[in-house]
């Protein structure tokens, strides 16, 4: 396949968003044209203890959801409960049961212009990967399901009422990371999202693990589709132990399995190199229809007279396929336990191993650690990790295992009180900004603007499903504190906050004006009033004096050519957008600048 | 800083130490922990990666002997470069240069370029995705590596100044896994886009100014990164990108590769402590329509590559003579036999090019031969040189970084070819060797 198109789209053909809608370009140079001092010799401080915590609801919404929005704030205020904490706990209970939350707004949006979201796994394979008969598939068709999954992620992040479910889906997508741009993954991605990850996001880990193991997405990505007993492919077996279950922390290297310490209940506490090979042997034959060149031999029937037609019913389907002749039927010893193949239950040996791994306390601890790192802090306390781990372990066979563990996590004081121990990654930061401004763009796949959003977001460092390595997007502050990703994310926010619909009278897709006029009576729409309102709304705290000062100064400019330090308590007519004040455009600019501050990046 | 135990400081601030692989986070570890400023004037490494599998056999075609006979008669009757048009390379007549790669031939004949035969991954892999990933991550068969080889290069660099503004750039629309895990790498196809230029035409510029004032005195990590981002943006915006006069009247070719190399040159000259530029290019996957002689896809690619490399050499040697090295490689070569489209499919062994004033020009590596029994798996040029030997020699001799086992996991047999001059250092292969404390901090 010519990889040229995939990796190097000709920039002329990539629909990138335009830089400015106006034909009037300002000649104004930005002030910072002198090369500033390059030396940053003062050591940075840590944030622990030095930032103001946001209010309770803001904290909770920023961590268990993609940030607060008006609708949710109103909803929480109207929940039963004597105190704000009671109402927040009620909200948590609701979010733990997404099946009871009506999400018809999202359902409607996902019905506009989307064509692939309801196809079967086989349809994805036979319409977007390999058409029976071997006809060429145009590139746009090939990638369509993947692209629709990306747009759906934006729609859900911004609009879904089942915010916790969305955060969990994002978590599990990273835990069981599959790089969307890998060979033949994009066309299958709706299936991976819909059938493998989302159903068990608040359900059962063992079940999700099983579905992952059978999905052609994972089998393709980590090479298990071609794992055959004469030359086992260890890739998936290794990640299954290292990244999905027991974890690299419990890897004992090239030690003898007998030397791995046991816990009080007879379990080996970790795995060794030999276990990887044994697991690889167990996973031989665990393949899918379409993984092997043999699956395509139907295209070459024997040459006969009259000719034998191609039998299209023999075309590969992409579905899980156990290949008995590939499967190593010997005993596999994994972590000190022998697993025996049974010919009348050929998948039993792998299933027994999955049981062992899913039940193992090391797995529970690893998952708990990652969940606490996602929702609470880069370095969560051992106590909260243990509590969540205990819950996961005790309920390992329950269909609501993950929900129960999340209840422990979300109702802990670690979760309810921590703040600023995490920062928003590019996707979270962008979505939370778009929720703040009630972004109305519908991400309809047939709308050219959707592609603009996709490309504009590509450089952010966190395009959905775009992490190449099986370990998923890093979830610690230090990875995301970099200039490239920061600038790109800023630009995306800057662009969306003033993006207007060129097909519809240049109506903006943000609702900043409406939000401001509804919240503030005309005489309070001063520079200070506007900035204070938006600041508290976006950051959940009383404004930092330096930030407030600079943003209010900006808001008080009434002439873009001659900005002056005007009075900040004079009401501004934000319904007016005439030259030279351009009040509305300035309002959008000030609000979007707010989203680029350090305060807005905390969660 | 002197009174603080560095390990404690790192742990306390939540940053992982650099020993070990996977999940490495650079962030500000480097900024804080190098002792005093190392000063500017570091050598520049320009690493050009040809995505798609460059056809080395036509880029450096045989010119004589049995190899030429096989090449022109059996392997590529319709696709070979006749020795009447391939460019002569001094000192030998076994191999020549593609006729469109005049700049590269000049560099070789002026003793500025080394050509290494038959390089490759230790285990052949003909999947673009996999082979490229292995090379970008710097390891084959080590799964779950959360960092790229350049990330680990910087992580273990004892000489990168602590206040380096822009130590590494990737002038590309796509990121590369070579800088996976390094938040300080600047991925920027068009430097002029590295600014808050998506705002309203009247107010967008003010956003950047106001933001600069908001971030003016950073007192937290989050504020520091905002400050640094704006810092980098100011530096980039202060460079006069459009009015650039390359040294020696060098003429960069039209097209993206020329732009990329010119961007690197301009940035380097603006003294932003640039140390590594990773320049990915594409289009080399010539399964169909490869073309032969001086026409067709491959000839165009060769011309562009050659002109870009040559222009960069000319440009930089005017003012920074001896301060830079260029390495050029691809993920694999192409099949020795032409295919039914008079083009080529994925192969294995492939030449690498190293360019610079300290290079010992000439050919290196043992060309394995093109006779049927010499080909790899019945159709590819065999690989006889581990590509890491080539890269490592430059890292050690020009960049004084010898933590090879750390940069290239599982690599333990560094064998310098002698293709470049510089201080030789014995390699360190231990993965957990803690490079930060290697030169004896408290």
CSV table of C-alpha atoms in Angstrom, one decimal, chain B residues 40-294:
chain,number,residue,atom,x,y,z
B,40,UNK,CA,26.1,27.5,23.0
B,41,UNK,CA,27.8,26.1,20.0
B,42,UNK,CA,26.8,22.5,20.2
B,43,UNK,CA,27.1,20.5,17.1
B,44,UNK,CA,24.0,20.0,15.1
B,45,UNK,CA,22.7,16.6,14.1
B,46,UNK,CA,20.3,16.6,11.2
B,47,UNK,CA,18.7,13.3,10.9
B,48,UNK,CA,16.8,12.9,7.6
B,49,UNK,CA,14.4,10.0,7.5
B,50,UNK,CA,13.1,8.8,4.1
B,51,UNK,CA,9.7,7.3,4.7
B,52,UNK,CA,8.5,4.6,2.4
B,53,UNK,CA,11.7,2.7,1.7
B,54,UNK,CA,14.2,4.5,-0.6
B,55,UNK,CA,15.4,2.4,-3.4
B,56,UNK,CA,19.1,2.3,-2.5
B,57,UNK,CA,20.0,0.0,-5.3
B,58,UNK,CA,19.1,2.8,-7.8
B,59,UNK,CA,20.3,5.6,-5.6
B,60,UNK,CA,23.8,4.1,-5.4
B,61,UNK,CA,23.8,1.8,-8.4
B,62,UNK,CA,26.5,-0.7,-9.2
B,63,UNK,CA,28.7,0.3,-12.1
B,64,UNK,CA,30.9,-2.6,-12.8
B,65,UNK,CA,31.7,-6.2,-12.2
B,66,UNK,CA,29.4,-9.1,-11.5
B,67,UNK,CA,27.1,-6.9,-9.5
B,68,UNK,CA,26.5,-4.7,-12.5
B,69,UNK,CA,25.9,-7.7,-14.7
B,70,UNK,CA,23.3,-9.1,-12.3
B,71,UNK,CA,21.8,-5.7,-11.8
B,72,UNK,CA,21.4,-4.7,-15.4
B,73,UNK,CA,20.7,-8.1,-16.9
B,74,UNK,CA,18.8,-10.3,-14.4
B,75,UNK,CA,17.5,-8.2,-11.6
B,76,UNK,CA,16.4,-4.9,-13.3
B,77,UNK,CA,16.6,-5.2,-17.0
B,78,UNK,CA,14.0,-2.4,-17.4
B,79,UNK,CA,14.7,-0.4,-14.3
B,80,UNK,CA,18.5,-0.3,-13.8
B,81,UNK,CA,20.5,2.8,-14.1
B,82,UNK,CA,23.0,2.2,-16.9
B,83,UNK,CA,26.6,2.9,-15.9
B,84,UNK,CA,26.8,5.3,-18.8
B,85,UNK,CA,24.6,7.7,-16.9
B,86,UNK,CA,25.3,7.0,-13.2
B,87,UNK,CA,27.6,9.6,-11.7
B,88,UNK,CA,31.2,8.5,-10.9
B,89,UNK,CA,32.2,8.5,-7.3
B,90,UNK,CA,35.9,9.1,-6.6
B,91,UNK,CA,38.3,6.3,-5.8
B,92,UNK,CA,36.4,3.4,-7.1
B,93,UNK,CA,34.2,2.2,-9.9
B,94,UNK,CA,32.1,-0.4,-8.2
B,95,UNK,CA,29.3,2.0,-7.5
B,96,UNK,CA,28.0,5.3,-8.7
B,97,UNK,CA,25.3,7.8,-7.8
B,98,UNK,CA,21.9,8.3,-9.3
B,99,UNK,CA,22.2,10.8,-12.2
B,100,UNK,CA,19.7,13.2,-10.5
B,101,UNK,CA,21.6,13.2,-7.3
B,102,UNK,CA,24.4,15.6,-8.5
B,103,UNK,CA,24.6,17.4,-5.2
B,104,UNK,CA,25.3,14.2,-3.3
B,105,UNK,CA,27.8,13.1,-5.8
B,106,UNK,CA,29.6,16.5,-5.4
B,107,UNK,CA,29.6,16.1,-1.6
B,108,UNK,CA,31.2,12.6,-2.0
B,109,UNK,CA,33.7,13.8,-4.5
B,110,UNK,CA,34.6,16.7,-2.2
B,111,UNK,CA,35.2,14.4,0.7
B,112,UNK,CA,32.1,15.4,2.6
B,113,UNK,CA,30.0,12.3,2.4
B,114,UNK,CA,30.3,8.7,3.5
B,115,UNK,CA,28.1,6.0,2.0
B,116,UNK,CA,27.5,2.9,4.1
B,117,UNK,CA,26.4,-0.1,2.2
B,118,UNK,CA,23.7,-2.6,3.1
B,119,UNK,CA,22.5,-1.2,6.5
B,120,UNK,CA,19.3,-2.3,8.1
B,121,UNK,CA,17.5,-3.6,11.2
B,122,UNK,CA,19.0,-6.7,12.7
B,123,UNK,CA,15.8,-8.6,12.0
B,124,UNK,CA,14.4,-7.8,8.5
B,125,UNK,CA,11.0,-6.3,8.6
B,126,UNK,CA,9.1,-5.2,5.5
B,127,UNK,CA,6.2,-3.5,7.2
B,128,UNK,CA,6.5,0.3,6.9
B,129,UNK,CA,4.7,0.8,10.1
B,130,UNK,CA,6.7,-1.7,12.1
B,131,UNK,CA,10.1,-1.0,10.6
B,132,UNK,CA,9.7,2.7,11.0
B,133,UNK,CA,8.5,2.3,14.5
B,134,UNK,CA,11.4,0.2,15.5
B,135,UNK,CA,13.8,2.7,14.1
B,136,UNK,CA,12.0,5.7,15.6
B,137,UNK,CA,11.7,4.0,19.0
B,138,UNK,CA,15.3,2.8,18.7
B,139,UNK,CA,14.5,-0.8,19.5
B,140,UNK,CA,13.3,-3.8,17.7
B,141,UNK,CA,11.2,-6.3,19.6
B,142,UNK,CA,11.0,-4.2,22.8
B,143,UNK,CA,7.3,-3.6,23.1
B,144,UNK,CA,5.7,-0.8,25.1
B,145,UNK,CA,8.6,1.6,24.8
B,146,UNK,CA,7.1,4.9,25.8
B,147,UNK,CA,10.0,6.9,24.5
B,148,UNK,CA,11.8,7.5,21.2
B,149,UNK,CA,15.6,7.2,20.6
B,150,UNK,CA,16.0,11.0,20.5
B,151,UNK,CA,14.1,11.4,23.7
B,152,UNK,CA,16.6,9.1,25.4
B,153,UNK,CA,19.4,10.8,23.6
B,154,UNK,CA,18.5,14.1,25.2
B,155,UNK,CA,17.7,12.4,28.5
B,156,UNK,CA,21.2,11.1,28.6
B,157,UNK,CA,22.9,14.1,27.1
B,158,UNK,CA,25.4,15.5,29.6
B,159,UNK,CA,26.1,18.5,27.4
B,160,UNK,CA,22.8,20.0,26.4
B,161,UNK,CA,22.6,23.3,28.2
B,162,UNK,CA,20.1,23.6,31.0
B,163,UNK,CA,18.5,26.6,29.4
B,164,UNK,CA,18.4,25.3,25.9
B,165,UNK,CA,15.5,27.0,24.3
B,166,UNK,CA,14.8,24.7,21.4
B,167,UNK,CA,17.1,21.7,21.5
B,168,UNK,CA,15.1,19.6,19.1
B,169,UNK,CA,12.8,20.3,16.3
B,170,UNK,CA,10.7,18.2,13.9
B,171,UNK,CA,9.8,20.4,10.9
B,172,UNK,CA,6.9,18.3,9.9
B,173,UNK,CA,3.1,18.0,9.9
B,174,UNK,CA,3.4,14.7,11.6
B,175,UNK,CA,5.0,13.9,14.8
B,176,UNK,CA,7.6,11.1,15.0
B,177,UNK,CA,8.0,8.5,17.6
B,178,UNK,CA,11.7,9.3,17.7
B,179,UNK,CA,10.7,12.1,20.1
B,180,UNK,CA,8.0,10.2,21.8
B,181,UNK,CA,7.8,11.2,25.4
B,182,UNK,CA,9.7,14.4,25.0
B,183,UNK,CA,7.5,17.4,25.6
B,184,UNK,CA,10.3,19.8,24.7
B,185,UNK,CA,10.6,18.7,21.1
B,186,UNK,CA,9.1,21.3,18.8
B,187,UNK,CA,7.0,19.7,16.1
B,188,UNK,CA,6.4,22.5,13.7
B,189,UNK,CA,6.0,22.1,10.0
B,190,UNK,CA,5.8,25.8,9.3
B,191,UNK,CA,7.5,28.0,11.9
B,192,UNK,CA,5.4,30.9,11.0
B,193,UNK,CA,2.4,28.9,12.4
B,194,UNK,CA,4.0,28.7,15.8
B,195,UNK,CA,2.1,31.6,17.2
B,196,UNK,CA,-1.4,32.4,18.4
B,197,UNK,CA,-2.4,33.2,14.9
B,198,UNK,CA,-5.9,31.7,14.9
B,199,UNK,CA,-7.5,34.7,16.6
B,200,UNK,CA,-9.6,37.5,15.3
B,201,UNK,CA,-7.7,39.7,12.9
B,202,UNK,CA,-8.1,42.7,15.1
B,203,UNK,CA,-7.7,41.1,18.5
B,204,UNK,CA,-5.7,38.0,18.0
B,205,UNK,CA,-2.3,39.7,18.4
B,206,UNK,CA,-3.5,41.2,21.7
B,207,UNK,CA,-4.3,37.8,22.9
B,208,UNK,CA,-0.6,36.9,22.6
B,209,UNK,CA,0.5,40.1,24.3
B,210,UNK,CA,-1.9,39.8,27.2
B,211,UNK,CA,-1.1,36.2,27.7
B,212,UNK,CA,2.6,37.1,27.8
B,213,UNK,CA,1.9,39.5,30.6
B,214,UNK,CA,-0.2,36.9,32.4
B,215,UNK,CA,2.7,34.5,32.2
B,216,UNK,CA,5.4,37.0,32.9
B,217,UNK,CA,6.6,35.7,36.3
B,218,UNK,CA,5.9,32.0,36.4
B,219,UNK,CA,5.7,30.4,39.8
B,220,UNK,CA,4.4,27.0,39.0
B,221,UNK,CA,5.2,24.3,36.4
B,222,UNK,CA,2.0,25.1,34.5
B,223,UNK,CA,2.9,28.8,34.3
B,224,UNK,CA,6.4,28.0,33.3
B,225,UNK,CA,5.3,26.0,30.3
B,226,UNK,CA,3.0,28.8,29.2
B,227,UNK,CA,5.9,31.2,29.6
B,228,UNK,CA,8.2,29.0,27.7
B,229,UNK,CA,5.7,28.4,24.9
B,230,UNK,CA,5.3,32.2,24.4
B,231,UNK,CA,9.1,32.6,24.7
B,232,UNK,CA,9.6,30.1,21.9
B,233,UNK,CA,6.9,31.7,19.8
B,234,UNK,CA,8.5,35.1,20.2
B,235,UNK,CA,11.9,33.8,19.2
B,236,UNK,CA,10.4,32.2,16.1
B,237,UNK,CA,8.4,35.2,15.2
B,238,UNK,CA,11.4,37.4,15.5
B,239,UNK,CA,13.2,35.5,12.9
B,240,UNK,CA,12.8,37.0,9.4
B,241,UNK,CA,11.8,33.8,7.7
B,242,UNK,CA,11.0,35.3,4.4
B,243,UNK,CA,14.1,37.3,3.9
B,244,UNK,CA,16.8,34.7,4.3
B,245,UNK,CA,20.0,34.7,2.4
B,246,UNK,CA,21.6,31.3,2.6
B,247,UNK,CA,25.4,31.1,2.9
B,248,UNK,CA,27.4,30.5,-0.2
B,249,UNK,CA,24.4,31.4,-2.3
B,250,UNK,CA,23.0,28.0,-1.6
B,251,UNK,CA,19.8,27.3,-3.5
B,252,UNK,CA,17.3,25.2,-1.7
B,253,UNK,CA,15.1,23.2,-4.0
B,254,UNK,CA,11.4,24.1,-4.3
B,255,UNK,CA,9.2,21.8,-2.4
B,256,UNK,CA,8.6,20.7,1.1
B,257,UNK,CA,12.0,19.1,1.7
B,258,UNK,CA,13.8,22.2,0.7
B,259,UNK,CA,11.6,24.2,3.0
B,260,UNK,CA,12.3,21.8,5.9
B,261,UNK,CA,16.0,22.0,5.5
B,262,UNK,CA,15.9,25.8,5.2
B,263,UNK,CA,13.8,26.0,8.3
B,264,UNK,CA,16.4,23.9,10.2
B,265,UNK,CA,19.2,26.1,8.9
B,266,UNK,CA,17.5,29.4,9.9
B,267,UNK,CA,16.6,28.1,13.3
B,268,UNK,CA,20.1,26.8,13.9
B,269,UNK,CA,21.7,30.1,12.9
B,270,UNK,CA,19.4,32.0,15.3
B,271,UNK,CA,21.1,30.4,18.2
B,272,UNK,CA,18.2,28.8,20.0
B,273,UNK,CA,20.5,26.0,21.1
B,274,UNK,CA,19.2,23.7,18.4
B,275,UNK,CA,21.0,20.4,18.7
B,276,UNK,CA,18.9,17.9,16.7
B,277,UNK,CA,16.6,18.3,13.8
B,278,UNK,CA,14.6,15.3,12.8
B,279,UNK,CA,13.5,15.8,9.2
B,280,UNK,CA,11.0,13.2,7.9
B,281,UNK,CA,10.3,13.1,4.2
B,282,UNK,CA,7.9,10.9,2.2
B,283,UNK,CA,7.0,9.5,-1.1
B,284,UNK,CA,9.7,6.9,-1.4
B,285,UNK,CA,7.4,3.9,-1.6
B,286,UNK,CA,7.7,3.4,-5.3
B,287,UNK,CA,5.7,0.3,-6.0
B,288,UNK,CA,4.5,1.7,-9.3
B,289,UNK,CA,5.6,4.3,-11.7
B,290,UNK,CA,9.2,4.4,-10.2
B,291,UNK,CA,10.6,5.6,-13.5
B,292,UNK,CA,14.2,5.2,-14.5
B,293,UNK,CA,17.1,7.3,-15.6
B,294,UNK,CA,16.4,10.9,-14.9
